[in-house]
Amino acid sequence: MEILHFYRNNVGVHDPLFVRALVIADATGKSVALVTGDFLGAGCDEIRTRVREKTGVDEVWFSASHTHSGRWLVSTPTPGRLYTDELEWDELTEKGPIAERPEELQWNNGVHQAIDEIVAEAQRHMVPVDLRAGRAAAQVGFNRRLAAADGSIYMGVNRDGPVVPWVNVLSAHARDTGKPIAIYFEHAAHPVTVPHGSNLVSADFPGAAVRRIRKHLGDDVIALFGQGCNGDINSFPLRSTHADADAVGHKLGEAVLQAMEQSNVLKSTKLKLKTVVTELPTRPLPPLELVESLLRDNRGDARRLKQLGKIKTILLRGGTPPSRRFEVHGVMIGEEWCLVGLNYELFAQIELWVAKVAPFRWTMVNSLTNGGRAYLGDDEALALGPKGGYEAGSLPSWSGHETMSPSLGSPAVGCEAIVKKAIVELWS
Ligand SMILES: [Zn+2]
């Protein structure tokens, strides 16, 4: 089978990939299933709807760890259709749509089934708990955006750039024994310490962090990792060795244990769930003249020609590029604790902003939650246009990730305000 990113054939397992579930309900019966998985990303609408229907929980959140030594979990292909919303992105993989790869489709279906089963299993094992929230200093990587002399952004180790210098932890402790039974933790960094040449699947540092936590607290403890606002952060060392990934995760696991030690019991018992959906406009398309010259310059590159062809078609009919559906999800416990979930890969700056302005004692932020196809840079990055680098760049530079996306370009400048407004709306 194919693993990514980068694409390579898988020949075995360094450490297994997991899906994990934590179901929380309040005294009124309102409930949420927090599901995490060791995936690069995932299409989630189908999962969320199906699990809600099968289990009766009010909300389902699906959060991908973004390990770069696993796979993309896609929606189940529907008969007669190769591409769903996420499979359209799959179009760009080396081997074509998953609907035409029986072995990989079987794996994908198996994961879907496992998710249904673990949520139901978590529900069956529910016990009265105290919830505790904590935070401890932690840093497993560095900001990865560096500016060249001409202002162009390139990827490297930016020791002075923004990071989220902590790990956030929510732990559930059985009321009768005080023993922790589940730990949900969040830190922001791309899991990219496993070398991209390794042909073994791995959960990278988040998997190693879970192993460290369970070694201390016991194998009956479920530890779930939710990725933070990692869009501009890489773990360190980058693409090094499996052993280094284990060491990085070990360090994070220690920080989680420390955060638990200095955590506080949440006194509130009221669970609130809210979702805000909005649209993010895509930046204006490049002028036709530029597109024509790019079409000439990129003869022989089928993928680029395909994107340019789509852009040209829209320009000729005077249209605008497809916008993005942006969703923010809030799980709030009284006025003490809030988990914000975002369906894109956002920059650390957003998480730092949430921590500063949120009207809660404790905050956690997960990107790559209930979706997560791509990057969403802040306005400062988006305003750099072609110089914006991998996460935010635009044509005529091909380095921008979003040029190859179904939206045909990066989000427009101004999206940062839309994102912040949507997050604030969770709290109103
Ligand atoms: Zn990423």
Coordinates of C-alpha atoms and ligand atoms in Angstrom, one line a residue:
M1 CA 0.0 0.0 0.0
E2 CA 0.9 3.6 -0.4
I3 CA 1.8 5.8 2.6
L4 CA 2.4 9.5 2.7
H5 CA 3.6 12.2 2.9
F6 CA 5.9 11.9 0.8
Y7 CA 4.4 9.1 -1.2
R8 CA 6.1 5.8 -0.8
N9 CA 5.3 2.1 -0.6
N10 CA 4.7 0.6 2.8
V11 CA 6.4 -2.6 3.7
G12 CA 5.7 -2.9 7.4
V13 CA 5.1 -1.3 10.8
H14 CA 7.4 0.6 13.0
D15 CA 4.6 1.4 15.4
P16 CA 0.9 0.8 14.8
L17 CA -1.6 3.5 13.8
F18 CA -4.5 4.0 16.1
V19 CA -8.0 5.4 16.2
R20 CA -9.1 6.3 19.7
A21 CA -12.3 7.6 21.2
L22 CA -13.3 9.6 24.3
V23 CA -17.1 10.0 24.9
I24 CA -18.1 12.8 27.4
A25 CA -21.6 13.3 28.6
D26 CA -23.0 15.7 31.2
A27 CA -25.8 15.0 33.7
T28 CA -28.5 16.0 31.2
G29 CA -27.2 13.4 28.8
K30 CA -25.7 15.8 26.3
S31 CA -22.7 14.0 24.8
V32 CA -19.8 14.4 22.5
A33 CA -17.4 11.7 21.0
L34 CA -13.9 13.0 20.5
V35 CA -12.2 10.7 18.0
T36 CA -8.5 10.9 17.1
G37 CA -6.6 9.0 14.5
D38 CA -3.1 8.7 13.2
F39 CA -3.8 10.0 9.8
L40 CA -2.3 12.7 7.6
G41 CA -5.8 14.0 7.3
A42 CA -9.3 12.8 6.9
G43 CA -12.6 13.5 5.2
C44 CA -15.0 13.6 8.1
D45 CA -18.6 14.4 7.2
E46 CA -19.6 10.8 6.5
I47 CA -17.9 9.6 9.7
R48 CA -19.6 12.2 11.8
T49 CA -23.1 11.6 10.5
R50 CA -22.8 7.8 10.6
V51 CA -21.4 7.6 14.1
R52 CA -24.1 10.1 15.4
E53 CA -26.8 7.9 13.9
K54 CA -25.4 4.6 15.1
T55 CA -24.5 5.7 18.7
G56 CA -26.9 8.5 19.5
V57 CA -24.1 10.9 20.7
D58 CA -25.0 14.5 20.0
E59 CA -21.7 15.4 18.3
V60 CA -18.7 13.6 16.8
W61 CA -15.4 15.3 16.3
F62 CA -12.7 13.6 14.3
S63 CA -9.2 14.9 14.6
A64 CA -6.2 13.8 12.6
S65 CA -2.7 13.7 14.2
H66 CA -1.2 14.6 10.8
T67 CA 1.5 11.9 11.0
H68 CA 3.5 11.9 7.8
S69 CA 4.1 8.1 7.9
G70 CA 0.5 7.0 7.6
R71 CA -2.4 7.5 5.3
W72 CA -5.2 9.8 4.3
L73 CA -8.6 8.5 5.5
V74 CA -11.1 9.3 2.8
S75 CA -14.9 9.0 2.6
T76 CA -16.3 5.8 1.3
P77 CA -16.5 6.2 -2.5
T78 CA -20.1 6.1 -3.7
P79 CA -21.1 3.9 -6.6
G80 CA -20.4 5.4 -10.0
R81 CA -18.3 8.2 -8.7
L82 CA -14.6 8.2 -8.4
Y83 CA -14.2 11.4 -6.5
T84 CA -15.9 12.7 -3.4
D85 CA -15.0 16.1 -2.0
E86 CA -11.8 14.7 -0.5
L87 CA -11.2 12.2 -3.2
E88 CA -10.9 15.1 -5.6
W89 CA -7.7 15.8 -3.7
D90 CA -6.8 12.1 -4.0
E91 CA -6.7 12.7 -7.8
L92 CA -3.3 14.1 -7.2
T93 CA -1.8 11.0 -5.6
E94 CA 0.6 8.8 -7.5
K95 CA -1.8 5.9 -7.9
G96 CA -5.1 7.4 -8.7
P97 CA -8.4 7.3 -6.9
I98 CA -8.8 4.9 -4.0
A99 CA -12.0 3.5 -5.6
E100 CA -9.7 1.8 -8.1
R101 CA -7.3 0.3 -5.5
P102 CA -9.1 -2.6 -3.9
E103 CA -6.5 -3.3 -1.2
E104 CA -6.4 0.4 0.0
L105 CA -10.2 0.6 -0.2
Q106 CA -10.5 -2.4 2.0
W107 CA -8.1 -0.7 4.5
N108 CA -10.1 2.5 4.4
N109 CA -13.4 0.7 4.9
G110 CA -11.9 -1.2 7.9
V111 CA -10.9 2.1 9.5
H112 CA -14.4 3.4 9.1
Q113 CA -15.8 0.3 10.8
A114 CA -13.2 0.6 13.6
I115 CA -14.3 4.1 14.3
D116 CA -17.9 3.1 14.7
E117 CA -16.9 0.2 17.0
I118 CA -14.6 2.2 19.3
V119 CA -17.2 5.0 19.9
A120 CA -19.8 2.3 20.8
E121 CA -17.2 0.6 23.1
A122 CA -16.4 3.9 24.8
Q123 CA -20.1 4.5 25.4
R124 CA -20.5 1.0 27.0
H125 CA -17.6 1.8 29.4
M126 CA -18.8 5.2 30.6
V127 CA -18.3 5.8 34.3
P128 CA -18.7 8.9 36.5
V129 CA -15.6 11.0 36.3
D130 CA -14.0 14.2 37.4
L131 CA -12.4 16.2 34.6
R132 CA -9.1 18.0 35.2
A133 CA -7.5 20.5 32.9
G134 CA -3.8 21.4 32.9
R135 CA -1.0 22.9 30.9
A136 CA 2.8 22.4 31.0
A137 CA 5.7 23.9 29.0
A138 CA 6.5 21.8 26.0
Q139 CA 8.2 22.3 22.6
V140 CA 9.0 19.5 20.2
G141 CA 9.7 21.7 17.1
F142 CA 10.3 25.1 15.6
N143 CA 8.6 27.5 13.4
R144 CA 9.4 26.5 9.8
R145 CA 8.9 29.7 7.9
L146 CA 12.1 31.7 7.0
A147 CA 12.4 34.8 4.9
A148 CA 15.0 35.0 2.1
A149 CA 16.7 38.4 1.3
D150 CA 13.9 39.2 -1.2
G151 CA 11.2 38.5 1.3
S152 CA 10.3 35.1 -0.1
I153 CA 9.4 32.5 2.4
Y154 CA 11.1 29.1 2.4
M155 CA 11.0 26.2 4.7
G156 CA 13.7 25.7 7.4
V157 CA 14.3 26.0 11.1
N158 CA 13.2 29.4 12.4
R159 CA 14.2 29.4 16.0
D160 CA 12.8 32.9 16.5
G161 CA 9.4 32.3 14.9
P162 CA 6.1 31.7 16.7
V163 CA 5.4 28.3 18.3
V164 CA 2.9 27.1 20.8
P165 CA 5.2 26.5 23.8
W166 CA 3.0 24.2 25.8
V167 CA 0.9 21.1 25.9
N168 CA -2.7 21.2 26.9
V169 CA -4.3 18.3 28.7
L170 CA -7.8 17.3 29.7
S171 CA -7.9 14.2 31.8
A172 CA -10.8 12.1 33.1
H173 CA -10.5 10.5 36.5
A174 CA -12.8 7.8 37.7
R175 CA -14.9 9.2 40.7
D176 CA -14.6 6.0 42.7
T177 CA -10.9 5.5 42.5
G178 CA -9.5 8.8 41.4
K179 CA -7.5 6.9 38.7
P180 CA -7.1 8.6 35.3
I181 CA -8.9 6.6 32.6
A182 CA -8.5 9.0 29.6
I183 CA -6.2 11.8 28.7
Y184 CA -6.8 14.1 25.8
F185 CA -3.6 16.1 25.0
E186 CA -2.8 18.7 22.4
H187 CA 0.4 20.2 21.1
A188 CA 1.2 21.9 17.8
A189 CA 3.8 20.5 15.4
H190 CA 3.9 18.5 12.2
P191 CA 4.8 14.9 13.0
V192 CA 7.7 14.8 10.6
T193 CA 10.7 13.4 12.6
V194 CA 10.3 9.9 11.0
P195 CA 12.4 10.0 7.8
H196 CA 10.3 10.4 4.6
G197 CA 12.3 7.6 3.1
S198 CA 11.1 5.1 5.7
N199 CA 8.8 2.4 4.3
L200 CA 7.3 1.7 7.8
V201 CA 4.1 3.2 9.1
S202 CA 4.5 5.2 12.2
A203 CA 2.4 7.6 14.3
D204 CA 5.6 9.6 14.7
F205 CA 6.1 11.6 17.9
P206 CA 2.5 11.6 19.0
G207 CA 2.5 7.8 19.1
A208 CA 5.6 7.8 21.2
A209 CA 4.1 10.3 23.6
V210 CA 1.1 8.0 24.0
R211 CA 3.4 5.1 24.8
R212 CA 5.3 7.2 27.4
I213 CA 2.0 8.2 29.1
R214 CA 0.7 4.6 29.2
K215 CA 4.0 3.3 30.5
H216 CA 3.6 5.5 33.5
L217 CA -0.2 5.3 34.0
G218 CA -1.0 1.8 32.7
D219 CA -2.1 0.3 29.5
D220 CA -5.8 0.6 30.5
V221 CA -5.5 4.4 30.1
I222 CA -6.6 5.8 26.8
A223 CA -4.4 8.7 25.7
L224 CA -5.6 10.7 22.7
F225 CA -3.5 13.2 20.8
G226 CA -5.2 16.1 19.0
Q227 CA -3.0 18.2 16.7
G228 CA -2.7 21.9 17.6
C229 CA -2.2 24.8 15.2
N230 CA 0.7 23.3 13.5
G231 CA 0.6 24.9 10.1
D232 CA 3.9 26.7 10.4
I233 CA 5.7 24.3 12.8
N234 CA 7.8 21.2 12.2
S235 CA 8.9 18.7 14.8
F236 CA 12.7 18.7 15.3
P237 CA 14.9 17.0 14.2
L238 CA 13.2 16.9 10.8
R239 CA 13.0 13.6 8.8
S240 CA 15.7 12.1 10.9
T241 CA 15.2 8.6 12.4
H242 CA 12.4 6.5 14.0
A243 CA 14.5 6.6 17.2
D244 CA 14.5 10.4 17.2
A245 CA 10.7 10.4 16.7
D246 CA 10.5 8.1 19.8
A247 CA 12.7 10.5 21.8
V248 CA 10.7 13.6 20.8
G249 CA 7.5 11.9 21.7
H250 CA 9.0 10.7 25.0
K251 CA 9.7 14.3 25.9
L252 CA 6.2 15.3 25.0
G253 CA 4.7 12.5 27.1
E254 CA 6.7 13.6 30.1
A255 CA 5.3 17.1 29.7
V256 CA 1.7 15.6 29.6
L257 CA 2.4 13.8 32.9
Q258 CA 3.7 17.1 34.4
A259 CA 0.6 19.0 33.1
M260 CA -1.6 16.4 34.8
E261 CA 0.3 16.9 38.1
Q262 CA -0.4 20.6 38.1
S263 CA -4.0 20.3 36.8
N264 CA -7.2 21.6 38.3
V265 CA -10.6 19.8 38.7
L266 CA -13.3 21.4 36.6
K267 CA -16.2 22.4 38.8
S268 CA -18.7 23.0 36.0
T269 CA -20.8 20.1 34.9
K270 CA -22.5 21.6 31.9
L271 CA -21.4 20.6 28.5
K272 CA -22.0 22.9 25.6
L273 CA -21.4 22.1 21.9
K274 CA -21.5 24.6 19.1
T275 CA -20.5 24.7 15.4
V276 CA -20.1 27.8 13.3
V277 CA -19.9 27.3 9.5
T278 CA -18.7 30.0 7.1
E279 CA -17.1 30.5 3.7
L280 CA -13.5 31.6 3.1
P281 CA -13.0 33.4 -0.3
T282 CA -10.0 32.4 -2.4
R283 CA -7.6 35.0 -3.6
P284 CA -8.3 36.5 -7.0
L285 CA -7.1 34.4 -9.9
P286 CA -4.0 35.5 -11.8
P287 CA -4.6 37.5 -15.0
L288 CA -5.3 35.6 -18.2
E289 CA -2.1 36.8 -19.8
L290 CA -0.1 35.2 -17.0
V291 CA -2.1 32.0 -17.2
E292 CA -1.4 31.8 -20.9
S293 CA 2.3 32.2 -20.4
L294 CA 2.3 29.6 -17.6
L295 CA 0.4 27.2 -19.9
R296 CA 3.2 27.6 -22.4
D297 CA 6.0 27.2 -19.8
N298 CA 4.5 24.1 -18.2
R299 CA 4.0 21.9 -21.3
G300 CA 4.7 18.4 -20.2
D301 CA 3.5 18.8 -16.6
A302 CA 0.0 17.3 -16.7
R303 CA -0.9 18.3 -13.2
R304 CA 0.0 21.9 -13.6
L305 CA -1.7 22.1 -17.0
K306 CA -4.9 20.7 -15.4
Q307 CA -5.0 23.3 -12.7
L308 CA -4.1 26.1 -15.2
G309 CA -6.9 24.8 -17.5
K310 CA -9.4 25.1 -14.7
I311 CA -8.2 28.6 -13.9
K312 CA -8.5 29.7 -17.5
T313 CA -12.0 28.3 -17.8
I314 CA -13.1 30.3 -14.8
L315 CA -11.4 33.5 -16.1
L316 CA -13.0 33.2 -19.5
R317 CA -16.5 33.1 -18.1
G318 CA -15.7 35.9 -15.6
G319 CA -16.1 33.7 -12.5
T320 CA -14.3 33.5 -9.2
P321 CA -12.4 30.5 -7.8
P322 CA -14.1 28.1 -5.5
S323 CA -14.3 29.2 -1.9
R324 CA -13.6 27.0 1.1
R325 CA -16.1 25.8 3.7
F326 CA -14.7 26.8 7.0
E327 CA -16.0 25.2 10.2
V328 CA -15.2 25.9 13.8
H329 CA -16.4 23.6 16.6
G330 CA -16.5 24.3 20.3
V331 CA -16.8 21.9 23.2
M332 CA -17.2 24.0 26.3
I333 CA -17.5 23.0 29.9
G334 CA -19.1 25.8 31.9
E335 CA -16.9 28.9 31.7
E336 CA -13.8 27.0 32.7
W337 CA -12.7 25.0 29.7
C338 CA -13.0 25.2 25.9
L339 CA -11.7 23.1 23.0
V340 CA -11.8 24.8 19.7
G341 CA -11.7 22.6 16.6
L342 CA -10.8 23.9 13.1
N343 CA -11.1 22.1 9.8
Y344 CA -7.9 23.5 8.3
E345 CA -4.2 23.6 9.2
L346 CA -3.8 26.9 10.9
F347 CA -0.7 28.8 12.1
A348 CA 0.5 28.8 15.7
Q349 CA -0.5 32.5 15.9
I350 CA -4.2 31.6 15.9
E351 CA -3.7 29.2 18.9
L352 CA -1.8 31.8 20.8
W353 CA -4.6 34.3 20.1
V354 CA -7.3 31.9 21.3
A355 CA -5.3 31.3 24.5
K356 CA -5.2 35.1 25.0
V357 CA -8.7 36.2 24.2
A358 CA -10.9 33.2 25.1
P359 CA -13.2 33.8 28.1
F360 CA -12.2 30.5 29.6
R361 CA -9.7 29.5 32.3
W362 CA -8.4 26.7 30.0
T363 CA -8.3 26.4 26.3
M364 CA -7.2 23.8 23.8
V365 CA -7.2 24.2 20.0
N366 CA -7.2 21.4 17.4
S367 CA -6.6 22.0 13.7
L368 CA -7.2 19.2 11.2
T369 CA -10.5 18.5 12.9
N370 CA -13.7 17.5 11.1
G371 CA -11.8 18.1 7.8
G372 CA -8.4 19.4 7.1
R373 CA -7.5 19.3 3.5
A374 CA -5.1 22.1 3.4
Y375 CA -3.4 25.2 4.9
L376 CA -4.9 28.4 6.1
G377 CA -2.2 31.0 6.6
D378 CA -2.7 34.2 8.5
D379 CA -3.2 37.5 6.6
E380 CA 0.5 38.5 6.9
A381 CA 1.5 35.3 5.1
L382 CA -1.3 35.5 2.5
A383 CA -0.4 39.1 1.7
L384 CA 3.0 38.0 0.5
G385 CA 1.3 36.6 -2.7
P386 CA 3.8 34.6 -4.8
K387 CA 6.4 35.0 -2.0
G388 CA 4.2 33.4 0.6
G389 CA 5.9 30.0 0.6
Y390 CA 4.5 26.5 0.8
E391 CA 1.6 27.3 3.1
A392 CA 0.4 30.6 1.6
G393 CA 2.1 31.2 -1.8
S394 CA 0.4 31.8 -5.1
L395 CA 1.1 31.8 -8.8
P396 CA 3.3 32.5 -10.7
S397 CA 5.3 30.7 -8.0
W398 CA 4.5 27.0 -7.8
S399 CA 5.7 26.5 -4.3
G400 CA 2.3 27.3 -2.8
H401 CA 0.5 24.2 -1.7
E402 CA -2.9 25.6 -2.3
T403 CA -2.4 26.3 -6.0
M404 CA -2.9 22.5 -6.6
S405 CA -5.9 22.4 -4.4
P406 CA -9.6 22.3 -5.6
S407 CA -9.8 26.0 -4.7
L408 CA -7.0 26.7 -7.3
G409 CA -5.2 29.1 -5.0
S410 CA -4.6 30.3 -1.4
P411 CA -7.4 31.9 0.7
A412 CA -7.8 35.6 0.2
V413 CA -6.3 38.3 2.4
G414 CA -9.0 39.1 5.0
C415 CA -9.7 35.4 5.9
E416 CA -8.0 35.9 9.2
A417 CA -10.7 38.2 10.4
I418 CA -13.4 35.7 9.2
V419 CA -11.7 32.9 11.1
K420 CA -11.4 35.0 14.3
K421 CA -15.0 36.2 14.1
A422 CA -16.2 32.6 13.7
I423 CA -14.2 31.5 16.7
V424 CA -15.5 34.3 18.9
E425 CA -19.1 33.4 17.8
L426 CA -18.6 30.0 19.5
W427 CA -18.3 31.8 22.8
S428 CA -21.3 34.2 22.5
Ligands
ZN1 ZN 0.7 20.0 7.1

